[in-house]
Amino acid sequence: MVHLTICIPTRNRQTYCMETLRALAEADGADFEVLVGDNSDDPAPLAEFFASSLRDDRFRLIAPGPAVLSMVDNWERLLELANGRWITVIGDDDYIDTRVTGLIRRLEIVHRDVDAINWDCMTFQWPDNRPRPTLAAIPMGGSTSVRSKAELGDRLFRWSEGKRRPAVGVGIYHGVVKKTLMERIRATYGGRYFEHPTVDWDNTCKVVAQGRTLVHCERPFSVLGACLASNSAAIQSREVWQERLAAFERESAGNISIQQAAFPFPLFEAGASLCLSIATLTAWFCQTYGVDTTGFGSNFARAAMDECRHCADREEYEAKVGCFTSGFALWEAGRWAGLFRPEPFRPPKTINQLSGFTDGTLHVREAGITPKTPAEFYRFAENAILPAEAMVSGTKEFVL
């Protein structure tokens, strides 16, 4: 029986995708399947790879359609074809440990109503995406706990923390969601699994709203990779970020627009950020589905100021301040504009120069390590964290 479906949507990043598939194919077990939704301009590379190199019944390639699909539609078709009781989505430049199926089985016994499980993720920059010093991250925890839906709702829908990213960590992207919950989501929200082009956070909103028991595991079971062609790499260049956003909007024609008139912050100008993209999505979701957003205005002003604190240079700082300033002036007739008072720019003393441990995470300077892919980094990092077998069994003990 297929316990877990791993969905990998991909577009024109075949080399990275093949590395990810090779790593997953090394895993033992027949309780998982891998679906690859190829949305590339050229279908030949992945088709040839499946025909000549992979040849594994656990893997299925979904070929490109007659026209380029939007990201949300590519994710949608993968969910429609998934056979697993549980489903996850990872990027084509990421990695997931298939032994997570053991963790899922244990948590199903401990928490009978669990329908979404997430974990802390490692992060890794591919060698071609290190224009400046970079740090990989290895979360070091090992506990599991049930998340408070009320607290998650405050963080996500009302941005109660006032930080540049809501600390939610829930959803199908680098987490697992039960197929029954995804069917409930489709029945509740317009007959689709996914609606908004900011597709990962779209799902996060819906899992928080519709999930029954949400469990979080501190021990990482996957790696968020970032290659040169990734969206996270694009954020480092304002010009590339704007080009990617414009292409994203073109390919999403017919879907919901990422730019929302009711939340008029500019997403296609210098200074746009992931913070603003997430806020636009959550504002759309709450307005569309009548979610209480009491406190969001003042909290988002604090979050915008927090985003401005993380600028690497004055040019980036001034662009972000300008972007937020123009948005706050337009949003709700400037009601919250007076609360956006960013601190003066202070250049960082160092950027990712030192490895070290902070806030439960080990940060490793990537220039000094040998792994070249997320899978290699995961195996490297496993030497420092609780063994997967301990999490699966619930013993939480190292065997010396």
mmCIF file of C-alpha atoms in Angstrom:
data_model
loop_
_atom_site.group_PDB
_atom_site.id
_atom_site.type_symbol
_atom_site.label_atom_id
_atom_site.label_comp_id
_atom_site.label_asym_id
_atom_site.label_seq_id
_atom_site.Cartn_x
_atom_site.Cartn_y
_atom_site.Cartn_z
ATOM 1 C CA MET A 1 0.000 0.000 0.000
ATOM 2 C CA VAL A 2 1.251 3.510 -0.811
ATOM 3 C CA HIS A 3 1.515 5.334 2.489
ATOM 4 C CA LEU A 4 3.152 8.525 1.215
ATOM 5 C CA THR A 5 3.090 10.323 -2.131
ATOM 6 C CA ILE A 6 6.019 12.678 -2.709
ATOM 7 C CA CYS A 7 5.026 15.275 -5.312
ATOM 8 C CA ILE A 8 7.769 17.139 -7.179
ATOM 9 C CA PRO A 9 6.590 19.894 -9.526
ATOM 10 C CA THR A 10 9.369 21.053 -11.839
ATOM 11 C CA ARG A 11 9.908 23.556 -14.630
ATOM 12 C CA ASN A 12 13.105 23.904 -16.680
ATOM 13 C CA ARG A 13 15.378 22.707 -13.862
ATOM 14 C CA GLN A 14 15.891 19.172 -15.113
ATOM 15 C CA THR A 15 19.494 18.789 -13.922
ATOM 16 C CA TYR A 16 18.584 19.520 -10.293
ATOM 17 C CA CYS A 17 15.446 17.398 -10.501
ATOM 18 C CA MET A 18 17.452 14.390 -11.717
ATOM 19 C CA GLU A 19 19.830 14.710 -8.768
ATOM 20 C CA THR A 20 16.865 14.737 -6.397
ATOM 21 C CA LEU A 21 15.315 11.681 -8.062
ATOM 22 C CA ARG A 22 18.587 9.732 -7.967
ATOM 23 C CA ALA A 23 18.851 10.371 -4.242
ATOM 24 C CA LEU A 24 15.253 9.302 -3.579
ATOM 25 C CA ALA A 25 15.687 6.163 -5.671
ATOM 26 C CA GLU A 26 18.404 4.988 -3.272
ATOM 27 C CA ALA A 27 15.818 4.633 -0.491
ATOM 28 C CA ASP A 28 14.511 1.223 0.510
ATOM 29 C CA GLY A 29 10.848 0.414 0.899
ATOM 30 C CA ALA A 30 7.729 0.190 -1.216
ATOM 31 C CA ASP A 31 5.431 2.302 0.963
ATOM 32 C CA PHE A 32 6.029 5.543 -0.930
ATOM 33 C CA GLU A 33 5.671 6.845 -4.481
ATOM 34 C CA VAL A 34 7.188 9.825 -6.237
ATOM 35 C CA LEU A 35 5.183 11.867 -8.760
ATOM 36 C CA VAL A 36 7.106 14.293 -10.962
ATOM 37 C CA GLY A 37 4.987 16.970 -12.636
ATOM 38 C CA ASP A 38 7.141 18.152 -15.534
ATOM 39 C CA ASN A 39 6.064 21.606 -16.709
ATOM 40 C CA SER A 40 9.222 22.265 -18.722
ATOM 41 C CA ASP A 41 9.448 23.729 -22.196
ATOM 42 C CA ASP A 42 11.386 20.656 -23.353
ATOM 43 C CA PRO A 43 9.958 17.305 -22.180
ATOM 44 C CA ALA A 44 12.840 15.229 -23.553
ATOM 45 C CA PRO A 45 15.430 15.388 -20.706
ATOM 46 C CA LEU A 46 13.206 13.983 -17.963
ATOM 47 C CA ALA A 47 11.461 11.544 -20.313
ATOM 48 C CA GLU A 48 14.838 10.146 -21.352
ATOM 49 C CA PHE A 49 16.010 10.008 -17.729
ATOM 50 C CA PHE A 50 12.959 7.970 -16.706
ATOM 51 C CA ALA A 51 13.303 5.652 -19.705
ATOM 52 C CA SER A 52 17.028 4.986 -19.467
ATOM 53 C CA SER A 53 18.248 5.708 -15.947
ATOM 54 C CA LEU A 54 15.476 5.522 -13.374
ATOM 55 C CA ARG A 55 13.305 2.502 -14.225
ATOM 56 C CA ASP A 56 11.723 2.348 -10.783
ATOM 57 C CA ASP A 57 8.046 1.474 -10.382
ATOM 58 C CA ARG A 58 7.798 3.783 -7.368
ATOM 59 C CA PHE A 59 8.364 6.793 -9.648
ATOM 60 C CA ARG A 60 5.910 8.276 -12.155
ATOM 61 C CA LEU A 61 6.528 11.079 -14.629
ATOM 62 C CA ILE A 62 3.617 13.343 -15.535
ATOM 63 C CA ALA A 63 4.601 14.868 -18.867
ATOM 64 C CA PRO A 64 4.105 18.521 -19.847
ATOM 65 C CA GLY A 65 0.762 19.457 -21.346
ATOM 66 C CA PRO A 66 0.189 21.185 -24.687
ATOM 67 C CA ALA A 67 0.717 24.572 -23.013
ATOM 68 C CA VAL A 68 2.698 25.751 -20.004
ATOM 69 C CA LEU A 69 0.725 25.335 -16.793
ATOM 70 C CA SER A 70 0.707 27.829 -13.980
ATOM 71 C CA MET A 71 2.464 26.647 -10.845
ATOM 72 C CA VAL A 72 -0.859 26.260 -9.051
ATOM 73 C CA ASP A 73 -2.259 24.105 -11.875
ATOM 74 C CA ASN A 74 0.862 21.932 -11.966
ATOM 75 C CA TRP A 75 0.518 21.294 -8.224
ATOM 76 C CA GLU A 76 -3.197 20.635 -8.702
ATOM 77 C CA ARG A 77 -2.734 17.856 -11.255
ATOM 78 C CA LEU A 78 -0.187 16.087 -9.056
ATOM 79 C CA LEU A 79 -2.633 15.944 -6.140
ATOM 80 C CA GLU A 80 -5.306 14.530 -8.422
ATOM 81 C CA LEU A 81 -3.008 11.622 -9.331
ATOM 82 C CA ALA A 82 -1.628 10.900 -5.844
ATOM 83 C CA ASN A 83 -2.348 7.420 -4.452
ATOM 84 C CA GLY A 84 -0.869 7.864 -0.983
ATOM 85 C CA ARG A 85 -2.801 8.164 2.286
ATOM 86 C CA TRP A 86 -0.478 11.072 3.033
ATOM 87 C CA ILE A 87 0.947 13.623 0.597
ATOM 88 C CA THR A 88 3.932 15.974 0.590
ATOM 89 C CA VAL A 89 5.315 18.440 -1.952
ATOM 90 C CA ILE A 90 9.000 19.316 -2.246
ATOM 91 C CA GLY A 91 10.932 21.389 -4.742
ATOM 92 C CA ASP A 92 12.955 19.833 -7.533
ATOM 93 C CA ASP A 93 16.140 21.101 -5.840
ATOM 94 C CA ASP A 94 15.206 19.750 -2.388
ATOM 95 C CA TYR A 95 15.429 16.411 -0.573
ATOM 96 C CA ILE A 96 13.198 14.386 1.769
ATOM 97 C CA ASP A 97 14.037 11.340 3.887
ATOM 98 C CA THR A 98 11.506 8.621 2.970
ATOM 99 C CA ARG A 99 11.884 7.151 6.472
ATOM 100 C CA VAL A 100 9.443 9.853 7.482
ATOM 101 C CA THR A 101 6.757 7.241 6.733
ATOM 102 C CA GLY A 102 7.777 5.557 9.985
ATOM 103 C CA LEU A 103 7.304 8.801 11.893
ATOM 104 C CA ILE A 104 3.865 9.235 10.323
ATOM 105 C CA ARG A 105 2.801 5.734 11.404
ATOM 106 C CA ARG A 106 3.923 6.322 14.996
ATOM 107 C CA LEU A 107 2.158 9.677 15.229
ATOM 108 C CA GLU A 108 -1.039 8.167 13.808
ATOM 109 C CA ILE A 109 -1.055 5.813 16.784
ATOM 110 C CA VAL A 110 -0.240 8.495 19.359
ATOM 111 C CA HIS A 111 -2.647 11.082 17.930
ATOM 112 C CA ARG A 112 -5.667 9.360 16.401
ATOM 113 C CA ASP A 113 -7.024 12.485 14.659
ATOM 114 C CA VAL A 114 -3.727 13.762 13.240
ATOM 115 C CA ASP A 115 -4.135 14.964 9.678
ATOM 116 C CA ALA A 116 -1.076 17.189 9.191
ATOM 117 C CA ILE A 117 2.521 16.683 10.322
ATOM 118 C CA ASN A 118 5.418 19.056 9.826
ATOM 119 C CA TRP A 119 9.030 19.193 10.884
ATOM 120 C CA ASP A 120 11.857 21.685 11.035
ATOM 121 C CA CYS A 121 13.800 21.766 7.757
ATOM 122 C CA MET A 122 17.485 21.902 7.046
ATOM 123 C CA THR A 123 18.550 24.533 4.515
ATOM 124 C CA PHE A 124 21.280 24.225 1.897
ATOM 125 C CA GLN A 125 22.527 26.425 -0.940
ATOM 126 C CA TRP A 126 23.649 24.516 -4.010
ATOM 127 C CA PRO A 127 27.279 25.393 -4.908
ATOM 128 C CA ASP A 128 26.104 27.479 -7.889
ATOM 129 C CA ASN A 129 24.061 29.737 -5.593
ATOM 130 C CA ARG A 130 26.642 31.239 -3.273
ATOM 131 C CA PRO A 131 27.325 34.780 -4.529
ATOM 132 C CA ARG A 132 28.252 35.736 -0.970
ATOM 133 C CA PRO A 133 29.161 33.620 2.091
ATOM 134 C CA THR A 134 26.312 31.272 2.982
ATOM 135 C CA LEU A 135 25.324 29.234 6.022
ATOM 136 C CA ALA A 136 23.485 25.930 5.935
ATOM 137 C CA ALA A 137 21.089 25.304 8.822
ATOM 138 C CA ILE A 138 20.620 22.110 10.857
ATOM 139 C CA PRO A 139 17.792 22.180 13.435
ATOM 140 C CA MET A 140 18.937 20.192 16.469
ATOM 141 C CA GLY A 141 15.689 19.426 18.305
ATOM 142 C CA GLY A 142 13.986 16.075 18.733
ATOM 143 C CA SER A 143 10.604 16.634 20.358
ATOM 144 C CA THR A 144 7.127 16.323 18.882
ATOM 145 C CA SER A 145 4.079 18.280 19.995
ATOM 146 C CA VAL A 146 0.533 19.118 18.995
ATOM 147 C CA ARG A 147 0.233 22.646 17.660
ATOM 148 C CA SER A 148 -2.366 25.081 18.964
ATOM 149 C CA LYS A 149 -4.670 26.014 16.097
ATOM 150 C CA ALA A 150 -5.639 29.243 17.866
ATOM 151 C CA GLU A 151 -2.001 30.299 18.177
ATOM 152 C CA LEU A 152 -1.237 29.351 14.575
ATOM 153 C CA GLY A 153 -4.253 31.351 13.431
ATOM 154 C CA ASP A 154 -3.036 34.406 15.324
ATOM 155 C CA ARG A 155 0.420 34.103 13.786
ATOM 156 C CA LEU A 156 -0.787 33.483 10.246
ATOM 157 C CA PHE A 157 -3.974 35.490 9.812
ATOM 158 C CA ARG A 158 -3.203 38.362 12.187
ATOM 159 C CA TRP A 159 0.641 38.313 12.073
ATOM 160 C CA SER A 160 0.648 38.537 15.867
ATOM 161 C CA GLU A 161 4.431 38.126 16.178
ATOM 162 C CA GLY A 162 5.129 41.196 14.043
ATOM 163 C CA LYS A 163 7.981 39.376 12.308
ATOM 164 C CA ARG A 164 8.919 39.337 8.622
ATOM 165 C CA ARG A 165 7.652 35.722 8.328
ATOM 166 C CA PRO A 166 4.823 34.140 10.338
ATOM 167 C CA ALA A 167 6.357 31.263 12.326
ATOM 168 C CA VAL A 168 3.735 28.698 11.346
ATOM 169 C CA GLY A 169 5.504 25.697 9.804
ATOM 170 C CA VAL A 170 2.313 23.907 8.729
ATOM 171 C CA GLY A 171 1.260 22.610 5.343
ATOM 172 C CA ILE A 172 1.937 20.230 2.500
ATOM 173 C CA TYR A 173 5.200 21.858 1.399
ATOM 174 C CA HIS A 174 7.946 20.081 3.345
ATOM 175 C CA GLY A 175 5.280 18.557 5.543
ATOM 176 C CA VAL A 176 2.707 15.818 5.115
ATOM 177 C CA VAL A 177 -1.050 16.253 4.903
ATOM 178 C CA LYS A 178 -3.530 13.410 5.000
ATOM 179 C CA LYS A 179 -5.366 12.850 1.718
ATOM 180 C CA THR A 180 -8.682 13.080 3.564
ATOM 181 C CA LEU A 181 -7.817 16.598 4.752
ATOM 182 C CA MET A 182 -6.875 17.601 1.199
ATOM 183 C CA GLU A 183 -10.255 16.319 -0.001
ATOM 184 C CA ARG A 184 -11.952 18.346 2.727
ATOM 185 C CA ILE A 185 -10.015 21.405 1.586
ATOM 186 C CA ARG A 186 -11.078 20.858 -2.021
ATOM 187 C CA ALA A 187 -14.726 20.539 -1.003
ATOM 188 C CA THR A 188 -14.541 23.726 1.098
ATOM 189 C CA TYR A 189 -12.542 26.015 -1.185
ATOM 190 C CA GLY A 190 -13.926 26.189 -4.696
ATOM 191 C CA GLY A 191 -13.494 22.563 -5.742
ATOM 192 C CA ARG A 192 -9.692 22.829 -5.919
ATOM 193 C CA TYR A 193 -6.812 21.685 -3.751
ATOM 194 C CA PHE A 194 -4.939 24.933 -4.488
ATOM 195 C CA GLU A 195 -6.209 28.344 -5.577
ATOM 196 C CA HIS A 196 -3.726 31.161 -5.082
ATOM 197 C CA PRO A 197 -0.430 31.278 -7.060
ATOM 198 C CA THR A 198 1.511 31.601 -3.784
ATOM 199 C CA VAL A 199 0.642 27.969 -3.587
ATOM 200 C CA ASP A 200 2.569 26.770 -0.529
ATOM 201 C CA TRP A 201 1.153 29.477 1.748
ATOM 202 C CA ASP A 202 -2.288 28.997 0.181
ATOM 203 C CA ASN A 203 -2.175 25.452 1.516
ATOM 204 C CA THR A 204 -0.827 26.594 4.880
ATOM 205 C CA CYS A 205 -3.848 28.870 5.355
ATOM 206 C CA LYS A 206 -6.243 26.050 4.521
ATOM 207 C CA VAL A 207 -4.550 23.426 6.682
ATOM 208 C CA VAL A 208 -4.602 25.800 9.665
ATOM 209 C CA ALA A 209 -8.277 26.536 9.014
ATOM 210 C CA GLN A 210 -9.450 22.971 8.304
ATOM 211 C CA GLY A 211 -6.998 20.641 10.059
ATOM 212 C CA ARG A 212 -8.087 18.777 13.168
ATOM 213 C CA THR A 213 -4.842 17.760 14.874
ATOM 214 C CA LEU A 214 -1.605 19.360 13.672
ATOM 215 C CA VAL A 215 1.647 17.840 14.932
ATOM 216 C CA HIS A 216 5.114 19.341 14.722
ATOM 217 C CA CYS A 217 8.404 17.440 14.929
ATOM 218 C CA GLU A 218 11.566 19.379 15.728
ATOM 219 C CA ARG A 219 13.813 16.761 14.135
ATOM 220 C CA PRO A 220 14.349 17.626 10.424
ATOM 221 C CA PHE A 221 13.321 15.124 7.753
ATOM 222 C CA SER A 222 13.943 17.238 4.661
ATOM 223 C CA VAL A 223 16.225 19.858 3.155
ATOM 224 C CA LEU A 224 15.121 23.101 1.556
ATOM 225 C CA GLY A 225 17.599 23.438 -1.291
ATOM 226 C CA ALA A 226 18.237 26.664 -3.188
ATOM 227 C CA CYS A 227 19.871 26.419 -6.598
ATOM 228 C CA LEU A 228 20.809 29.301 -8.880
ATOM 229 C CA ALA A 229 17.500 28.961 -10.766
ATOM 230 C CA SER A 230 15.359 28.958 -7.597
ATOM 231 C CA ASN A 231 12.991 31.699 -6.501
ATOM 232 C CA SER A 232 14.943 32.177 -3.289
ATOM 233 C CA ALA A 233 18.054 32.877 -5.387
ATOM 234 C CA ALA A 234 16.076 35.432 -7.405
ATOM 235 C CA ILE A 235 15.363 37.412 -4.226
ATOM 236 C CA GLN A 236 19.076 38.261 -4.037
ATOM 237 C CA SER A 237 18.763 40.255 -7.294
ATOM 238 C CA ARG A 238 16.008 42.850 -7.581
ATOM 239 C CA GLU A 239 16.091 42.697 -11.380
ATOM 240 C CA VAL A 240 15.835 38.905 -11.500
ATOM 241 C CA TRP A 241 13.113 38.934 -8.820
ATOM 242 C CA GLN A 242 11.014 41.353 -10.890
ATOM 243 C CA GLU A 243 11.563 39.312 -14.066
ATOM 244 C CA ARG A 244 10.529 36.105 -12.285
ATOM 245 C CA LEU A 245 7.437 37.748 -10.823
ATOM 246 C CA ALA A 246 6.405 39.058 -14.237
ATOM 247 C CA ALA A 247 6.873 35.619 -15.831
ATOM 248 C CA PHE A 248 5.028 34.037 -12.922
ATOM 249 C CA GLU A 249 2.079 36.398 -13.429
ATOM 250 C CA ARG A 250 2.010 35.726 -17.191
ATOM 251 C CA GLU A 251 2.002 31.969 -16.704
ATOM 252 C CA SER A 252 -0.715 32.304 -14.054
ATOM 253 C CA ALA A 253 -3.125 34.001 -16.474
ATOM 254 C CA GLY A 254 -6.622 32.790 -15.699
ATOM 255 C CA ASN A 255 -5.769 32.112 -12.055
ATOM 256 C CA ILE A 256 -6.005 34.526 -9.137
ATOM 257 C CA SER A 257 -3.623 37.467 -9.549
ATOM 258 C CA ILE A 258 -0.769 37.711 -7.062
ATOM 259 C CA GLN A 259 -1.337 41.496 -7.022
ATOM 260 C CA GLN A 260 -4.473 42.333 -5.019
ATOM 261 C CA ALA A 261 -6.313 45.656 -5.286
ATOM 262 C CA ALA A 262 -7.560 45.397 -1.690
ATOM 263 C CA PHE A 263 -3.968 45.084 -0.459
ATOM 264 C CA PRO A 264 -2.234 47.591 -2.767
ATOM 265 C CA PHE A 265 1.405 47.009 -1.908
ATOM 266 C CA PRO A 266 3.504 46.878 -5.112
ATOM 267 C CA LEU A 267 4.833 43.401 -5.858
ATOM 268 C CA PHE A 268 6.479 44.318 -9.161
ATOM 269 C CA GLU A 269 8.633 47.192 -7.982
ATOM 270 C CA ALA A 270 12.069 47.363 -6.433
ATOM 271 C CA GLY A 271 11.722 46.608 -2.745
ATOM 272 C CA ALA A 272 9.128 43.860 -3.071
ATOM 273 C CA SER A 273 9.937 40.928 -0.801
ATOM 274 C CA LEU A 274 8.843 37.475 0.295
ATOM 275 C CA CYS A 275 7.356 39.141 3.388
ATOM 276 C CA LEU A 276 5.067 41.193 1.152
ATOM 277 C CA SER A 277 4.180 38.206 -1.026
ATOM 278 C CA ILE A 278 3.073 36.154 1.996
ATOM 279 C CA ALA A 279 1.108 39.069 3.456
ATOM 280 C CA THR A 280 -0.711 39.602 0.149
ATOM 281 C CA LEU A 281 -1.714 35.937 0.096
ATOM 282 C CA THR A 282 -2.954 35.900 3.691
ATOM 283 C CA ALA A 283 -4.877 39.154 3.139
ATOM 284 C CA TRP A 284 -6.547 37.604 0.069
ATOM 285 C CA PHE A 285 -7.443 34.412 1.950
ATOM 286 C CA CYS A 286 -8.905 36.200 4.951
ATOM 287 C CA GLN A 287 -10.940 38.591 2.827
ATOM 288 C CA THR A 288 -12.189 35.833 0.512
ATOM 289 C CA TYR A 289 -13.221 33.441 3.281
ATOM 290 C CA GLY A 290 -14.244 35.825 6.043
ATOM 291 C CA VAL A 291 -11.417 35.136 8.492
ATOM 292 C CA ASP A 292 -11.070 37.523 11.453
ATOM 293 C CA THR A 293 -8.013 39.744 10.941
ATOM 294 C CA THR A 294 -8.266 41.911 14.060
ATOM 295 C CA GLY A 295 -4.821 43.352 14.744
ATOM 296 C CA PHE A 296 -3.374 42.576 11.301
ATOM 297 C CA GLY A 297 -2.812 46.226 10.337
ATOM 298 C CA SER A 298 -0.631 47.191 13.272
ATOM 299 C CA ASN A 299 1.086 43.814 13.360
ATOM 300 C CA PHE A 300 1.979 43.982 9.680
ATOM 301 C CA ALA A 301 3.480 47.434 10.192
ATOM 302 C CA ARG A 302 5.808 45.841 12.757
ATOM 303 C CA ALA A 303 6.544 42.987 10.345
ATOM 304 C CA ALA A 304 7.434 45.451 7.586
ATOM 305 C CA MET A 305 9.877 47.196 9.896
ATOM 306 C CA ASP A 306 11.388 43.835 10.793
ATOM 307 C CA GLU A 307 11.834 43.082 7.084
ATOM 308 C CA CYS A 308 13.693 46.363 6.637
ATOM 309 C CA ARG A 309 16.098 45.419 9.464
ATOM 310 C CA HIS A 310 17.392 42.478 7.422
ATOM 311 C CA CYS A 311 18.800 44.450 4.476
ATOM 312 C CA ALA A 312 22.361 43.755 3.369
ATOM 313 C CA ASP A 313 23.025 47.240 1.923
ATOM 314 C CA ARG A 314 21.568 50.732 1.827
ATOM 315 C CA GLU A 315 20.188 50.356 -1.697
ATOM 316 C CA GLU A 316 18.118 47.334 -0.645
ATOM 317 C CA TYR A 317 16.985 49.157 2.505
ATOM 318 C CA GLU A 318 15.824 52.262 0.640
ATOM 319 C CA ALA A 319 13.986 50.177 -1.962
ATOM 320 C CA LYS A 320 12.110 48.202 0.706
ATOM 321 C CA VAL A 321 11.260 51.272 2.747
ATOM 322 C CA GLY A 322 9.958 52.967 -0.393
ATOM 323 C CA CYS A 323 7.886 49.928 -1.354
ATOM 324 C CA PHE A 324 6.275 49.622 2.077
ATOM 325 C CA THR A 325 5.758 53.380 2.363
ATOM 326 C CA SER A 326 3.822 53.580 -0.912
ATOM 327 C CA GLY A 327 1.759 50.528 0.033
ATOM 328 C CA PHE A 328 0.834 51.789 3.492
ATOM 329 C CA ALA A 329 -0.185 55.160 1.996
ATOM 330 C CA LEU A 330 -2.706 53.433 -0.287
ATOM 331 C CA TRP A 331 -3.916 50.627 1.967
ATOM 332 C CA GLU A 332 -7.163 51.478 3.756
ATOM 333 C CA ALA A 333 -6.670 55.186 2.974
ATOM 334 C CA GLY A 334 -3.385 55.297 4.903
ATOM 335 C CA ARG A 335 -4.893 54.055 8.152
ATOM 336 C CA TRP A 336 -1.728 52.216 9.205
ATOM 337 C CA ALA A 337 0.867 54.431 7.519
ATOM 338 C CA GLY A 338 1.817 56.225 10.727
ATOM 339 C CA LEU A 339 2.797 52.936 12.369
ATOM 340 C CA PHE A 340 5.445 52.150 9.754
ATOM 341 C CA ARG A 341 8.517 53.804 11.248
ATOM 342 C CA PRO A 342 11.581 51.802 10.158
ATOM 343 C CA GLU A 343 14.822 52.182 12.056
ATOM 344 C CA PRO A 344 17.703 53.904 10.255
ATOM 345 C CA PHE A 345 19.822 51.584 8.137
ATOM 346 C CA ARG A 346 22.694 49.909 9.935
ATOM 347 C CA PRO A 347 25.053 47.899 7.738
ATOM 348 C CA PRO A 348 25.631 44.378 9.061
ATOM 349 C CA LYS A 349 29.046 43.857 10.610
ATOM 350 C CA THR A 350 29.437 40.410 9.045
ATOM 351 C CA ILE A 351 27.298 38.311 6.717
ATOM 352 C CA ASN A 352 27.380 34.545 7.206
ATOM 353 C CA GLN A 353 31.068 34.419 8.051
ATOM 354 C CA LEU A 354 30.962 32.228 11.169
ATOM 355 C CA SER A 355 29.554 28.787 11.903
ATOM 356 C CA GLY A 356 27.834 28.355 15.244
ATOM 357 C CA PHE A 357 24.849 27.290 17.324
ATOM 358 C CA THR A 358 21.960 29.628 18.105
ATOM 359 C CA ASP A 359 18.252 29.283 18.886
ATOM 360 C CA GLY A 360 18.341 25.496 18.618
ATOM 361 C CA THR A 361 19.945 25.490 15.166
ATOM 362 C CA LEU A 362 23.487 24.669 14.075
ATOM 363 C CA HIS A 363 24.655 27.005 11.300
ATOM 364 C CA VAL A 364 27.466 25.691 9.116
ATOM 365 C CA ARG A 365 29.539 27.787 6.729
ATOM 366 C CA GLU A 366 28.982 26.081 3.397
ATOM 367 C CA ALA A 367 32.343 27.018 1.917
ATOM 368 C CA GLY A 368 33.988 24.660 4.388
ATOM 369 C CA ILE A 369 31.982 21.480 3.767
ATOM 370 C CA THR A 370 32.048 18.881 1.003
ATOM 371 C CA PRO A 371 28.352 18.072 0.219
ATOM 372 C CA LYS A 372 27.275 19.239 -3.237
ATOM 373 C CA THR A 373 23.557 18.373 -3.146
ATOM 374 C CA PRO A 374 20.782 18.554 -0.537
ATOM 375 C CA ALA A 375 20.800 14.744 -0.206
ATOM 376 C CA GLU A 376 24.535 14.710 0.487
ATOM 377 C CA PHE A 377 24.101 17.516 3.004
ATOM 378 C CA TYR A 378 21.293 15.642 4.765
ATOM 379 C CA ARG A 379 23.528 12.587 5.227
ATOM 380 C CA PHE A 380 26.328 14.838 6.441
ATOM 381 C CA ALA A 381 24.018 16.582 8.936
ATOM 382 C CA GLU A 382 22.585 13.324 10.276
ATOM 383 C CA ASN A 383 25.847 12.836 12.157
ATOM 384 C CA ALA A 384 24.832 15.703 14.435
ATOM 385 C CA ILE A 385 21.123 15.066 15.074
ATOM 386 C CA LEU A 386 18.876 12.461 16.657
ATOM 387 C CA PRO A 387 18.782 9.313 14.478
ATOM 388 C CA ALA A 388 15.656 8.863 12.386
ATOM 389 C CA GLU A 389 15.136 5.429 13.932
ATOM 390 C CA ALA A 390 14.909 7.012 17.382
ATOM 391 C CA MET A 391 12.170 9.356 16.203
ATOM 392 C CA VAL A 392 10.287 6.531 14.516
ATOM 393 C CA SER A 393 10.435 4.334 17.614
ATOM 394 C CA GLY A 394 9.875 7.204 20.043
ATOM 395 C CA THR A 395 12.883 6.259 22.175
ATOM 396 C CA LYS A 396 14.816 9.504 21.549
ATOM 397 C CA GLU A 397 18.054 7.861 22.590
ATOM 398 C CA PHE A 398 21.401 7.662 20.889
ATOM 399 C CA VAL A 399 22.936 4.209 20.655
ATOM 400 C CA LEU A 400 26.675 4.417 21.269
#
